[in-house]
PDB file of C-alpha atoms and ligand atoms in Angstrom:
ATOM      1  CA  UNK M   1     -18.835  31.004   9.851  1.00  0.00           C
ATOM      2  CA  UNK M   2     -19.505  33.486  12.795  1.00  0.00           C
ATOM      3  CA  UNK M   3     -17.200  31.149  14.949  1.00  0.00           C
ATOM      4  CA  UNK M   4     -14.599  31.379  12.619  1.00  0.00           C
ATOM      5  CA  UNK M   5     -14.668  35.084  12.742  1.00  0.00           C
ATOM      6  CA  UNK M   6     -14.591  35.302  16.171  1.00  0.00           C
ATOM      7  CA  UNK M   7     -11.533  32.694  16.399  1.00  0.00           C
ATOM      8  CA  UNK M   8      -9.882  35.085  13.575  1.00  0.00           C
ATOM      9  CA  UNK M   9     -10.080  37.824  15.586  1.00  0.00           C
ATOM     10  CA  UNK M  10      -8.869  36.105  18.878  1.00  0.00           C
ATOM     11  CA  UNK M  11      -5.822  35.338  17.032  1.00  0.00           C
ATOM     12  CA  UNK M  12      -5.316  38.085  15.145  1.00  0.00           C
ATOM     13  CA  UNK M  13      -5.019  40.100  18.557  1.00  0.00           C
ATOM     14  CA  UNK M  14      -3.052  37.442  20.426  1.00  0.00           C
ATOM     15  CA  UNK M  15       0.898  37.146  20.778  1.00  0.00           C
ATOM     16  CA  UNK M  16       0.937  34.447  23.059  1.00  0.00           C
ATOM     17  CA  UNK M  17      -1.043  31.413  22.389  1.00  0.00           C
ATOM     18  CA  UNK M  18      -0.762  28.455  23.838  1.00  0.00           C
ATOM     19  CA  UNK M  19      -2.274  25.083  22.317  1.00  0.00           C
ATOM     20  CA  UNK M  20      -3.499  22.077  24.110  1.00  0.00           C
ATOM     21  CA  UNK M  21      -4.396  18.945  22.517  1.00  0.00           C
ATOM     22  CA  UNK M  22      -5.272  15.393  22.271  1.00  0.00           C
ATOM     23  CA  UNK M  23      -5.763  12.162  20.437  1.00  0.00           C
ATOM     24  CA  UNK M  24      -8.329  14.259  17.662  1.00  0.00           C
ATOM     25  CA  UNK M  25      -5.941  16.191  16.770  1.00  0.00           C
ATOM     26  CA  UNK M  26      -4.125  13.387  14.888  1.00  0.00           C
ATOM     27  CA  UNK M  27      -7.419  11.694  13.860  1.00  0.00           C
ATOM     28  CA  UNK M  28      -7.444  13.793  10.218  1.00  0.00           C
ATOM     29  CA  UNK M  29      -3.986  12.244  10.247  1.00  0.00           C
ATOM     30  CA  UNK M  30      -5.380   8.334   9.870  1.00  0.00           C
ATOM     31  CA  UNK M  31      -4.513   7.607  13.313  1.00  0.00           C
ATOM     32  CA  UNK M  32      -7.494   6.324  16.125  1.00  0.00           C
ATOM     33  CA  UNK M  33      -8.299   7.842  19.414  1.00  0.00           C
ATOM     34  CA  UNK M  34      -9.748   6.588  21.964  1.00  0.00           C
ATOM     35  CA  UNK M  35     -13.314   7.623  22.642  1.00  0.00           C
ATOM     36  CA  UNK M  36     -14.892   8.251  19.420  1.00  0.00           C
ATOM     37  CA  UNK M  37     -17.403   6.004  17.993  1.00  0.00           C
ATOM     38  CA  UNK M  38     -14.696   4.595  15.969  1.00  0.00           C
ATOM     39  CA  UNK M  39     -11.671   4.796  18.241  1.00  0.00           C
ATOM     40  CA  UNK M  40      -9.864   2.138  19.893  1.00  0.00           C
ATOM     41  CA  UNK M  41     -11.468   1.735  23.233  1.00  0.00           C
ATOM     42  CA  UNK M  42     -14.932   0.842  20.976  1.00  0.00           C
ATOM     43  CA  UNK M  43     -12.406  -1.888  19.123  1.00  0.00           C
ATOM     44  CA  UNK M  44     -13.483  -5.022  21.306  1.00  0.00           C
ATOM     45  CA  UNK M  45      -9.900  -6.702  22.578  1.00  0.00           C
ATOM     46  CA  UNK M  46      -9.491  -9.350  24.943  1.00  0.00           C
ATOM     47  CA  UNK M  47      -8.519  -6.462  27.542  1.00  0.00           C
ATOM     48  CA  UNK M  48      -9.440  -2.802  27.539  1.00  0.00           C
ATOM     49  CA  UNK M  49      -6.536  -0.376  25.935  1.00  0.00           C
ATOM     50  CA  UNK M  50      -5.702   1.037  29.215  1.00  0.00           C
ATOM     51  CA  UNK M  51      -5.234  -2.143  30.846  1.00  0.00           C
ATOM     52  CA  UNK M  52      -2.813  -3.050  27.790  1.00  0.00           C
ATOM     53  CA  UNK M  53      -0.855  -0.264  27.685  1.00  0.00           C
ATOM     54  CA  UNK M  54      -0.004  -0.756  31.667  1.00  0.00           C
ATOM     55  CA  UNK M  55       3.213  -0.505  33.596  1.00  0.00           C
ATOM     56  CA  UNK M  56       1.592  -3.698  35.135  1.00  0.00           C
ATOM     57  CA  UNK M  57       1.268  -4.978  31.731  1.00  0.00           C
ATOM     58  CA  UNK M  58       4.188  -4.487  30.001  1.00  0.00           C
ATOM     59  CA  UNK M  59       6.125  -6.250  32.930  1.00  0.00           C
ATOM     60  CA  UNK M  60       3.836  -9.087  33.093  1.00  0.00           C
ATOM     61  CA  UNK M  61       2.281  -9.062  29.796  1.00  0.00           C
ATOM     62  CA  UNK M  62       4.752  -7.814  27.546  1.00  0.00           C
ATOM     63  CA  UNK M  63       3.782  -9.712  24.172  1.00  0.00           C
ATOM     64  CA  UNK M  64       0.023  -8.383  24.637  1.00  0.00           C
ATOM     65  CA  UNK M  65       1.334  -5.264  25.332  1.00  0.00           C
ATOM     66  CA  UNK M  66       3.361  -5.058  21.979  1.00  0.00           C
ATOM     67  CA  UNK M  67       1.345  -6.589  20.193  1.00  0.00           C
ATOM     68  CA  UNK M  68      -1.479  -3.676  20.443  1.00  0.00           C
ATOM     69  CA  UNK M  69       1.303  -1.018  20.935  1.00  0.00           C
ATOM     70  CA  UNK M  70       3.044  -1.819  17.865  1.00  0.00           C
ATOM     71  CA  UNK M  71      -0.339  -2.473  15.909  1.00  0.00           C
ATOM     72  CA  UNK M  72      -2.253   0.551  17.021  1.00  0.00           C
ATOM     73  CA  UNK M  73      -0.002   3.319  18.918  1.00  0.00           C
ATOM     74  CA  UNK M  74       2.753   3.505  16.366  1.00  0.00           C
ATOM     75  CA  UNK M  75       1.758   4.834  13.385  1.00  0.00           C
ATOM     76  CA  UNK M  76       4.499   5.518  11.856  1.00  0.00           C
ATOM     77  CA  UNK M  77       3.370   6.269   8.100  1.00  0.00           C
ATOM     78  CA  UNK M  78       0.704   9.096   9.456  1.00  0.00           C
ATOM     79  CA  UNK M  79       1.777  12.822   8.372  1.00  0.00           C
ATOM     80  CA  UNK M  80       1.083  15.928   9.864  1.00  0.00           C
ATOM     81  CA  UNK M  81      -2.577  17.508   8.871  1.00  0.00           C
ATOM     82  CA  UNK M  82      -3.687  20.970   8.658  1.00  0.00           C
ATOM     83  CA  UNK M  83      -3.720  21.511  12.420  1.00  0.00           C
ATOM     84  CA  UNK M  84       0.203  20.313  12.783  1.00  0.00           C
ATOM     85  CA  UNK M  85       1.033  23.053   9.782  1.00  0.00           C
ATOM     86  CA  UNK M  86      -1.101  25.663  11.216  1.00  0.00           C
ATOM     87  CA  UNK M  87       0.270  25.507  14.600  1.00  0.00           C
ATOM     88  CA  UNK M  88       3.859  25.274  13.341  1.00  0.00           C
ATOM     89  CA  UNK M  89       3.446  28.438  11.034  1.00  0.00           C
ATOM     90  CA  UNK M  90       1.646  30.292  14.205  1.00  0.00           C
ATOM     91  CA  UNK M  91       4.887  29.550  16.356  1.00  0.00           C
ATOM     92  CA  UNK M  92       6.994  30.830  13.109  1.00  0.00           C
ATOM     93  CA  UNK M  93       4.814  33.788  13.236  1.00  0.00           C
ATOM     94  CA  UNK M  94       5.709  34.497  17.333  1.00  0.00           C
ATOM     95  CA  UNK M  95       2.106  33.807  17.779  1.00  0.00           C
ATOM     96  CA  UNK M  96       2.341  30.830  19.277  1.00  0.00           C
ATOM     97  CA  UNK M  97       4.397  30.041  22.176  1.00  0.00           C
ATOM     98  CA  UNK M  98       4.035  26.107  22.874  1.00  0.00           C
ATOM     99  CA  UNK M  99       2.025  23.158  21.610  1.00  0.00           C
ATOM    100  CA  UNK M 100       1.283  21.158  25.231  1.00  0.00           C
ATOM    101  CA  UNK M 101      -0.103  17.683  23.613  1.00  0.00           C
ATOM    102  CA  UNK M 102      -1.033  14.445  25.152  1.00  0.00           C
ATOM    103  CA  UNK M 103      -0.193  12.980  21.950  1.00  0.00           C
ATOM    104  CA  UNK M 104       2.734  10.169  21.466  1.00  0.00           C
ATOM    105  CA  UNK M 105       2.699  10.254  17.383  1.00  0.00           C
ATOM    106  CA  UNK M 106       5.411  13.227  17.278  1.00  0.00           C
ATOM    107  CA  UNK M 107       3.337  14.704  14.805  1.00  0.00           C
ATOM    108  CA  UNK M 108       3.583  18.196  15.806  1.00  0.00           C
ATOM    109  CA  UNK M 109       7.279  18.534  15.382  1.00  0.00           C
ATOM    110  CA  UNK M 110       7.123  16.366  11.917  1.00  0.00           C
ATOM    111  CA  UNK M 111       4.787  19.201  10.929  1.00  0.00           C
ATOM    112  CA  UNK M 112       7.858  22.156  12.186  1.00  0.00           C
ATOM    113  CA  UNK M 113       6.557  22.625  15.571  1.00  0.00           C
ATOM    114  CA  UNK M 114       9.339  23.642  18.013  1.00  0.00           C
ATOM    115  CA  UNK M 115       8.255  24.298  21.755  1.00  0.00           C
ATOM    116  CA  UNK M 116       6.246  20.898  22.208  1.00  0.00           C
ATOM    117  CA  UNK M 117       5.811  19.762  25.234  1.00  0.00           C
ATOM    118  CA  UNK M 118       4.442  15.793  25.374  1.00  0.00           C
ATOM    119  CA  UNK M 119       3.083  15.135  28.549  1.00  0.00           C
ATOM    120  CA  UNK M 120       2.939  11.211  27.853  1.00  0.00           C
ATOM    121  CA  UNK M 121       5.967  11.127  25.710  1.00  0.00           C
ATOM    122  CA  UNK M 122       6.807  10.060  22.311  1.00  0.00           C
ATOM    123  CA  UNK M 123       6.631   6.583  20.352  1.00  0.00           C
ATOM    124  CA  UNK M 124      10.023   8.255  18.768  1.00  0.00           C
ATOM    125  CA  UNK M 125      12.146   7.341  21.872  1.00  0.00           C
ATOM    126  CA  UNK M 126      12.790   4.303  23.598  1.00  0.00           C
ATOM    127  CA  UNK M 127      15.109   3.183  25.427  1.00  0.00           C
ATOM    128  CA  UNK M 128      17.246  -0.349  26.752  1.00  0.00           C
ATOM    129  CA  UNK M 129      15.328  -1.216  30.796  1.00  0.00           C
ATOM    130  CA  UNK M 130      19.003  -2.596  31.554  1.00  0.00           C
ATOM    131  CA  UNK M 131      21.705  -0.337  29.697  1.00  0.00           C
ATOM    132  CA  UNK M 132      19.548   2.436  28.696  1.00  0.00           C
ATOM    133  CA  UNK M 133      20.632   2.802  25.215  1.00  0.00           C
ATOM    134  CA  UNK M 134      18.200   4.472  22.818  1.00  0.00           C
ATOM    135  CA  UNK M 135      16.430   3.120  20.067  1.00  0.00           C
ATOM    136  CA  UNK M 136      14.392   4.944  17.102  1.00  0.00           C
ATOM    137  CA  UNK M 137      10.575   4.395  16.715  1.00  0.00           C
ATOM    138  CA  UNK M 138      11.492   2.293  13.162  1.00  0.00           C
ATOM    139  CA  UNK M 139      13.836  -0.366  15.346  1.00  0.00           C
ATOM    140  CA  UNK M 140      11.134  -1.032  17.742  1.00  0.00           C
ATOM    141  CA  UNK M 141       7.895  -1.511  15.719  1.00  0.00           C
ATOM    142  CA  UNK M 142      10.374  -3.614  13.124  1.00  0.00           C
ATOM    143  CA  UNK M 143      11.997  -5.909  15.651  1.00  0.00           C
ATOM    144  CA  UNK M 144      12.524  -9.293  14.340  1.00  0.00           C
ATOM    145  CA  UNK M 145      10.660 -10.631  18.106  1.00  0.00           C
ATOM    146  CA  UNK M 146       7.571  -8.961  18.819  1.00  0.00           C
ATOM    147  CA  UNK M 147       9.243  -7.861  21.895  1.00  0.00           C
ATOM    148  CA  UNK M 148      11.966  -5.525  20.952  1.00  0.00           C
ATOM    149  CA  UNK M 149      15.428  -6.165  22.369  1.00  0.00           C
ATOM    150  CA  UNK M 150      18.517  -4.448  22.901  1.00  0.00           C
ATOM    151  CA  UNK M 151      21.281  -5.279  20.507  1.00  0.00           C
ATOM    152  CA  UNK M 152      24.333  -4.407  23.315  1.00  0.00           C
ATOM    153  CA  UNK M 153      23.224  -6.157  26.324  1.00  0.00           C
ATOM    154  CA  UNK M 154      19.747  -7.777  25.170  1.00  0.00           C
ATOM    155  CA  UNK M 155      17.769  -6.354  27.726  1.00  0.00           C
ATOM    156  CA  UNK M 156      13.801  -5.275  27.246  1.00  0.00           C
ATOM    157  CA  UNK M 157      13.567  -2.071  25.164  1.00  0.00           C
ATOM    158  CA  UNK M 158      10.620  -0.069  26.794  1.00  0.00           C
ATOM    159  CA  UNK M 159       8.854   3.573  25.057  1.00  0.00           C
ATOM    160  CA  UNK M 160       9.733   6.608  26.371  1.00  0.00           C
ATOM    161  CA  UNK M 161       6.053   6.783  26.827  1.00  0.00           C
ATOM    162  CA  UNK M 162       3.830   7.165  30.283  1.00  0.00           C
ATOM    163  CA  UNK M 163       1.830   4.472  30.608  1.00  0.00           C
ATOM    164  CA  UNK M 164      -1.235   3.748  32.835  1.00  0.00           C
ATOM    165  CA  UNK M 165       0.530   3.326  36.726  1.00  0.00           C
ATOM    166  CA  UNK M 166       3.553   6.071  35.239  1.00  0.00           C
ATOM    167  CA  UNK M 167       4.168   9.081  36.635  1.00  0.00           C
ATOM    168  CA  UNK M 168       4.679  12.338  33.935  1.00  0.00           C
ATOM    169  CA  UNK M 169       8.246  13.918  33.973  1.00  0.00           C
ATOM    170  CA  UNK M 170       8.432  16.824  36.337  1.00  0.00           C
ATOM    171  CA  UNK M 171      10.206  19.131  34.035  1.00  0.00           C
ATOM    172  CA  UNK M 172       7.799  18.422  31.108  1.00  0.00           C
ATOM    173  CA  UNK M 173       4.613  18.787  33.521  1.00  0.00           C
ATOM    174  CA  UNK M 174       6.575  22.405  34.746  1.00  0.00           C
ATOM    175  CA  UNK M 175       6.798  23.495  31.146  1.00  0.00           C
ATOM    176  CA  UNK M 176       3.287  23.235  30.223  1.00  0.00           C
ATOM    177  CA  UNK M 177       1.983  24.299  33.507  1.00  0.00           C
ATOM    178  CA  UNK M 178       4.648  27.536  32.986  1.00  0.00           C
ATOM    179  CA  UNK M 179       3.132  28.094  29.555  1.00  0.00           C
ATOM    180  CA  UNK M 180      -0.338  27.755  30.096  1.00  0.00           C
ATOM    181  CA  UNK M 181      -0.336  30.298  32.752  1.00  0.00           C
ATOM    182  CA  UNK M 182       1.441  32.576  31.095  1.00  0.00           C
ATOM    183  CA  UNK M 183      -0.498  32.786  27.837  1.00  0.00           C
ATOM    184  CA  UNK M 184      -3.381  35.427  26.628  1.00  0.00           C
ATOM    185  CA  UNK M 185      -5.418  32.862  24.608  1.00  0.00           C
ATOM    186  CA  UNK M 186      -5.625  28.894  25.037  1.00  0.00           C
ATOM    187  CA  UNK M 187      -6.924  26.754  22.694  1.00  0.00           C
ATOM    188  CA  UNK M 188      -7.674  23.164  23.891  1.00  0.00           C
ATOM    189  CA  UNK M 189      -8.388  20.913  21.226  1.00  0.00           C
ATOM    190  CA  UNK M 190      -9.347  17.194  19.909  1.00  0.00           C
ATOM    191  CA  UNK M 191      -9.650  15.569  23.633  1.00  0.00           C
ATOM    192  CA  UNK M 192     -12.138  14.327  25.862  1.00  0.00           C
ATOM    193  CA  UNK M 193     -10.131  16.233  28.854  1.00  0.00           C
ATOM    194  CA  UNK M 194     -10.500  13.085  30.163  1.00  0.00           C
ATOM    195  CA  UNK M 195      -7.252  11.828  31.176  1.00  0.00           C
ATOM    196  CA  UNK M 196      -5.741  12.751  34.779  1.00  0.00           C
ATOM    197  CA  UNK M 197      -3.638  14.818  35.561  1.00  0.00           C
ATOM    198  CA  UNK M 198      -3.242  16.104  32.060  1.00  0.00           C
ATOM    199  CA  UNK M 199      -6.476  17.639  31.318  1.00  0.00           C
ATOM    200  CA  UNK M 200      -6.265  19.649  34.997  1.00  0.00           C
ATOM    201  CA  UNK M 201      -3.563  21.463  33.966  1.00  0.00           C
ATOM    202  CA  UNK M 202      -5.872  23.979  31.391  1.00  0.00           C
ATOM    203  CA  UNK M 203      -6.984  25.354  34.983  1.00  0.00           C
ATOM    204  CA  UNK M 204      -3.915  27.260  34.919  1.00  0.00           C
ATOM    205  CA  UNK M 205      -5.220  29.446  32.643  1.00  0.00           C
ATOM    206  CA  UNK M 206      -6.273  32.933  33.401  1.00  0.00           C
ATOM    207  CA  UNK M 207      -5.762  34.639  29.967  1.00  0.00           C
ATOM    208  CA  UNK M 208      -8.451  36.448  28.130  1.00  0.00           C
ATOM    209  CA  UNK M 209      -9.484  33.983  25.316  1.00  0.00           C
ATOM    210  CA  UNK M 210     -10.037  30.228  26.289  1.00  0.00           C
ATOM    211  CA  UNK M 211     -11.038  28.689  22.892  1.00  0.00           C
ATOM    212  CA  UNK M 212     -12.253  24.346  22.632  1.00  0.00           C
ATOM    213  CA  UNK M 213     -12.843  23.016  19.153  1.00  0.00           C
ATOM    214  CA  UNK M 214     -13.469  19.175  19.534  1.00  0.00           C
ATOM    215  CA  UNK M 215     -15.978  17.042  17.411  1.00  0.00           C
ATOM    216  CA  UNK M 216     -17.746  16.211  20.548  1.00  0.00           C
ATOM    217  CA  UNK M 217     -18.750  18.152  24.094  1.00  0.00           C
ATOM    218  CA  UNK M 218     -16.531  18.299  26.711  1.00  0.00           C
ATOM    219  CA  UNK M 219     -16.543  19.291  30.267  1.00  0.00           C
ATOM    220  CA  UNK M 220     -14.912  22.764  29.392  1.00  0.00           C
ATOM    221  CA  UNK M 221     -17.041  23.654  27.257  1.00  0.00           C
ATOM    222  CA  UNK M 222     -19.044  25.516  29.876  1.00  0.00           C
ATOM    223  CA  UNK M 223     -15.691  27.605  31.011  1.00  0.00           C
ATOM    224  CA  UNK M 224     -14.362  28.303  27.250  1.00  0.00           C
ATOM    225  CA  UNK M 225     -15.218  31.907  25.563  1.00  0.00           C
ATOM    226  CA  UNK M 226     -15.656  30.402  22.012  1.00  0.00           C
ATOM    227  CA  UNK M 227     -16.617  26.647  21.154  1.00  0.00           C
ATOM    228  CA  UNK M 228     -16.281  25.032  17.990  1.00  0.00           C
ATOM    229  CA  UNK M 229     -17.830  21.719  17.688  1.00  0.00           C
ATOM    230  CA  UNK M 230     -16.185  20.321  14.532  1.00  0.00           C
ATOM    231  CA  UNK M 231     -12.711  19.180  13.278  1.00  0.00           C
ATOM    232  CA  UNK M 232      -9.735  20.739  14.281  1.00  0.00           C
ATOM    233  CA  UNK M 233      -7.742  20.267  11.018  1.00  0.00           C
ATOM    234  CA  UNK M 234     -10.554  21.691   9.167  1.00  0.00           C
ATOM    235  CA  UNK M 235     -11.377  24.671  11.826  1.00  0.00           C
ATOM    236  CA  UNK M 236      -7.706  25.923  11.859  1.00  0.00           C
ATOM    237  CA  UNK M 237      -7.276  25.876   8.153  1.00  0.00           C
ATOM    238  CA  UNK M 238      -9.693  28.500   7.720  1.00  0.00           C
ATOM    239  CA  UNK M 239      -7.868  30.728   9.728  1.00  0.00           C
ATOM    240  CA  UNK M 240      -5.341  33.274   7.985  1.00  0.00           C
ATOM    241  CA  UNK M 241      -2.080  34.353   9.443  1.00  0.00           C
TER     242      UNK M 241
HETATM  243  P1  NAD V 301      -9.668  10.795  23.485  1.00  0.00           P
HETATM  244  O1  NAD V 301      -9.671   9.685  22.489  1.00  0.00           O
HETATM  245  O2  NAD V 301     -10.091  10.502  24.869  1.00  0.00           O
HETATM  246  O3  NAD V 301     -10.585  11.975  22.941  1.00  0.00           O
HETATM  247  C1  NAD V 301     -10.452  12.482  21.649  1.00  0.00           C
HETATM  248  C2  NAD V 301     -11.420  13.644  21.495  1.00  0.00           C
HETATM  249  O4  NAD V 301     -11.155  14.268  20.260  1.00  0.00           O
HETATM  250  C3  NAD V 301     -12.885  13.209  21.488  1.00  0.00           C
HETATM  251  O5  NAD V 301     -13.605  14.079  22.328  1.00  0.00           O
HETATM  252  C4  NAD V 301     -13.301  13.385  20.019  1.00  0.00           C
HETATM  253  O6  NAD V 301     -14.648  13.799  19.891  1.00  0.00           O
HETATM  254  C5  NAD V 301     -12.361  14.451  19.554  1.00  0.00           C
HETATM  255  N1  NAD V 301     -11.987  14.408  18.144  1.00  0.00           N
HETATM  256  C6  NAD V 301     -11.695  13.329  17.374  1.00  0.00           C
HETATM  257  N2  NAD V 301     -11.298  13.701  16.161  1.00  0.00           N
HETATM  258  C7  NAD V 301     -11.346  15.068  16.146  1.00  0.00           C
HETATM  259  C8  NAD V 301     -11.056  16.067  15.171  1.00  0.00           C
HETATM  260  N3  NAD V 301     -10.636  15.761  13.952  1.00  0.00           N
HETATM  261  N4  NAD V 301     -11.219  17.370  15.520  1.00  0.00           N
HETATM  262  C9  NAD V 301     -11.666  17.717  16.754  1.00  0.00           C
HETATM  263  N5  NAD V 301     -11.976  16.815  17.708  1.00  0.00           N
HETATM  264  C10 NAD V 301     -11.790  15.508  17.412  1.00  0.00           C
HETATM  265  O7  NAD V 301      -8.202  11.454  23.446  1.00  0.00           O
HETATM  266  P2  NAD V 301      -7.360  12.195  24.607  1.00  0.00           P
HETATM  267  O8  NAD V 301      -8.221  13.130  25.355  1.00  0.00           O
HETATM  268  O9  NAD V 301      -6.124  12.710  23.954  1.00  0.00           O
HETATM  269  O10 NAD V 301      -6.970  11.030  25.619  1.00  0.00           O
HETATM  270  C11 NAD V 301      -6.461   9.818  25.114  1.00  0.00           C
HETATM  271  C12 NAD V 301      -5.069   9.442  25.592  1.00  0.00           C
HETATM  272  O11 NAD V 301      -4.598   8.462  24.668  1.00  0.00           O
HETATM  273  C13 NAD V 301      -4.068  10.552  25.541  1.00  0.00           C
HETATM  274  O12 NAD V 301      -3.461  10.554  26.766  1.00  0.00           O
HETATM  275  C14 NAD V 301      -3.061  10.177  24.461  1.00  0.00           C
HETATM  276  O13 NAD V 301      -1.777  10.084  25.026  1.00  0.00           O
HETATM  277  C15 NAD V 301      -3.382   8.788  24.040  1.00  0.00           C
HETATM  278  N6  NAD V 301      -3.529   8.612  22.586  1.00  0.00           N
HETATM  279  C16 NAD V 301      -2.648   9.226  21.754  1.00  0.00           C
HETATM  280  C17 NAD V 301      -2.774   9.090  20.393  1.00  0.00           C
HETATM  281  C18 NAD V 301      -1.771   9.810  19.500  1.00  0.00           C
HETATM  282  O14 NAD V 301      -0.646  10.029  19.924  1.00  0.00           O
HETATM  283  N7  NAD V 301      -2.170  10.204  18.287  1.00  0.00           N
HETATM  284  C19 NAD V 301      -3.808   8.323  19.846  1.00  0.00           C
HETATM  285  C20 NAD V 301      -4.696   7.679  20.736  1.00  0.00           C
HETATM  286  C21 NAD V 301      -4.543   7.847  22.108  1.00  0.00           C
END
């Protein structure tokens, strides 16, 4: 309850918040992340997730690579929880300046989120390797072959996602670096801060309020002002604005 104050009153007196999140953030939405004790990388495959969802892999392994990408990454029935809708009313507000997620699920602007930046891209865009013609999320997790296929020229159609090997778009990465520096309070939630070069760019902070809620520790926890260890969904929901 005393944590809650204190986040009430961080927000209250902040105009420009920034938000930084991961995987947990869409786990009160039904979908796995990775490192919890029931997320996918404690799912035993026949290779580890980040092996799967390769550059190496989906040119060389491309059914094994759809097969878990289709099964597990796109979630396309999940809706946005109480931390989408809180952020999304915050940026409504002018409280809230951008949403900087590692997230794929699109979530954030299902739930009326409109500065988002997605460092590793969204499930919602793909596009033809040979003709480059775009395809919705719906076409690729329904194709008739497990490996989707362009109806034009019939090349591969590969997610506008970064995989393991991929580089992150420059202007994206600019964005979020841009907006993290810029803002008074950042709130990093649901992620291990695990996952390079992503979770380096909260160093770019030098606001007055750096606030963490995440079920589990993390190795910012020593650096943040206020630390919540619980669910995001839950945390935020408390919070009036
Ligand atoms: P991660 O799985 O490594 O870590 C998730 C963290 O969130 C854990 O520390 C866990 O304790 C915490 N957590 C889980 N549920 C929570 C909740 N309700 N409230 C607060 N904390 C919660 O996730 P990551 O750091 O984002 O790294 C995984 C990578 O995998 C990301 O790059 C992401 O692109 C990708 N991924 C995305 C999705 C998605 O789009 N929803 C799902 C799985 C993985």
């Amino acid at each position: 309850m005393e944590n809650i104050e204190k986040l009430q009153e961080i927000i209250d007196n902040s105009n420009n918040i920034v938000f930084f999140g991961g995987a947990g953030v869409s786990t009160e939405s039904g979908i796995p992340d990775f490192r919890s004790v029931d997320g996918l990388y404690n799912l035993k495959y026949k290779y580890p997730p980040e092996q799967i969802i390769s550059h190496t892999f989906f040119q060389y392994k491309p059914e094994e690579f759809y097969r878990f990408y289709k099964d597990k990454m796109m979630c396309l029935d999940a809706k946005p929880n109480k931390a989408h809708t809180f952020l999304a009313k915050l940026e409504e507000k002018g409280k809230l300046s951008a949403v900087v997620t590692q997230n794929i699920d699109g979530l954030h602007q299902a739930g009326g989120s409109h500065t988002v930046y997605e460092l590793h891209g969204s499930i919602h865009r793909n596009y033809c390797t040979k003709c480059h013609a775009f395809y919705d999320a719906e076409f690729v997790k329904n194709s008739k072959d497990l490996i989707p296929k362009c109806t034009k020229c019939g090349g591969i159609i590969k997610p506008d996602v970064v995989l393991y090997e991929e580089g992150l778009d420059d202007e994206t990465v600019t964005n979020a670096i841009n907006a993290i520096s810029n803002c008074d309070t950042l709130i990093i939630a649901g992620t291990s801060l695990v996952v390079y070069p992503a979770a380096s760019f909260i160093r770019y902070f030098k606001g007055n309020h750096l606030v963490l809620i995440n079920l589990s520790e993390t190795s910012a926890d020593k650096m943040a002002g206020l630390v919540i260890h619980g669910k995001v969904g839950e945390v935020l929901s408390q919070i009036k604005i």
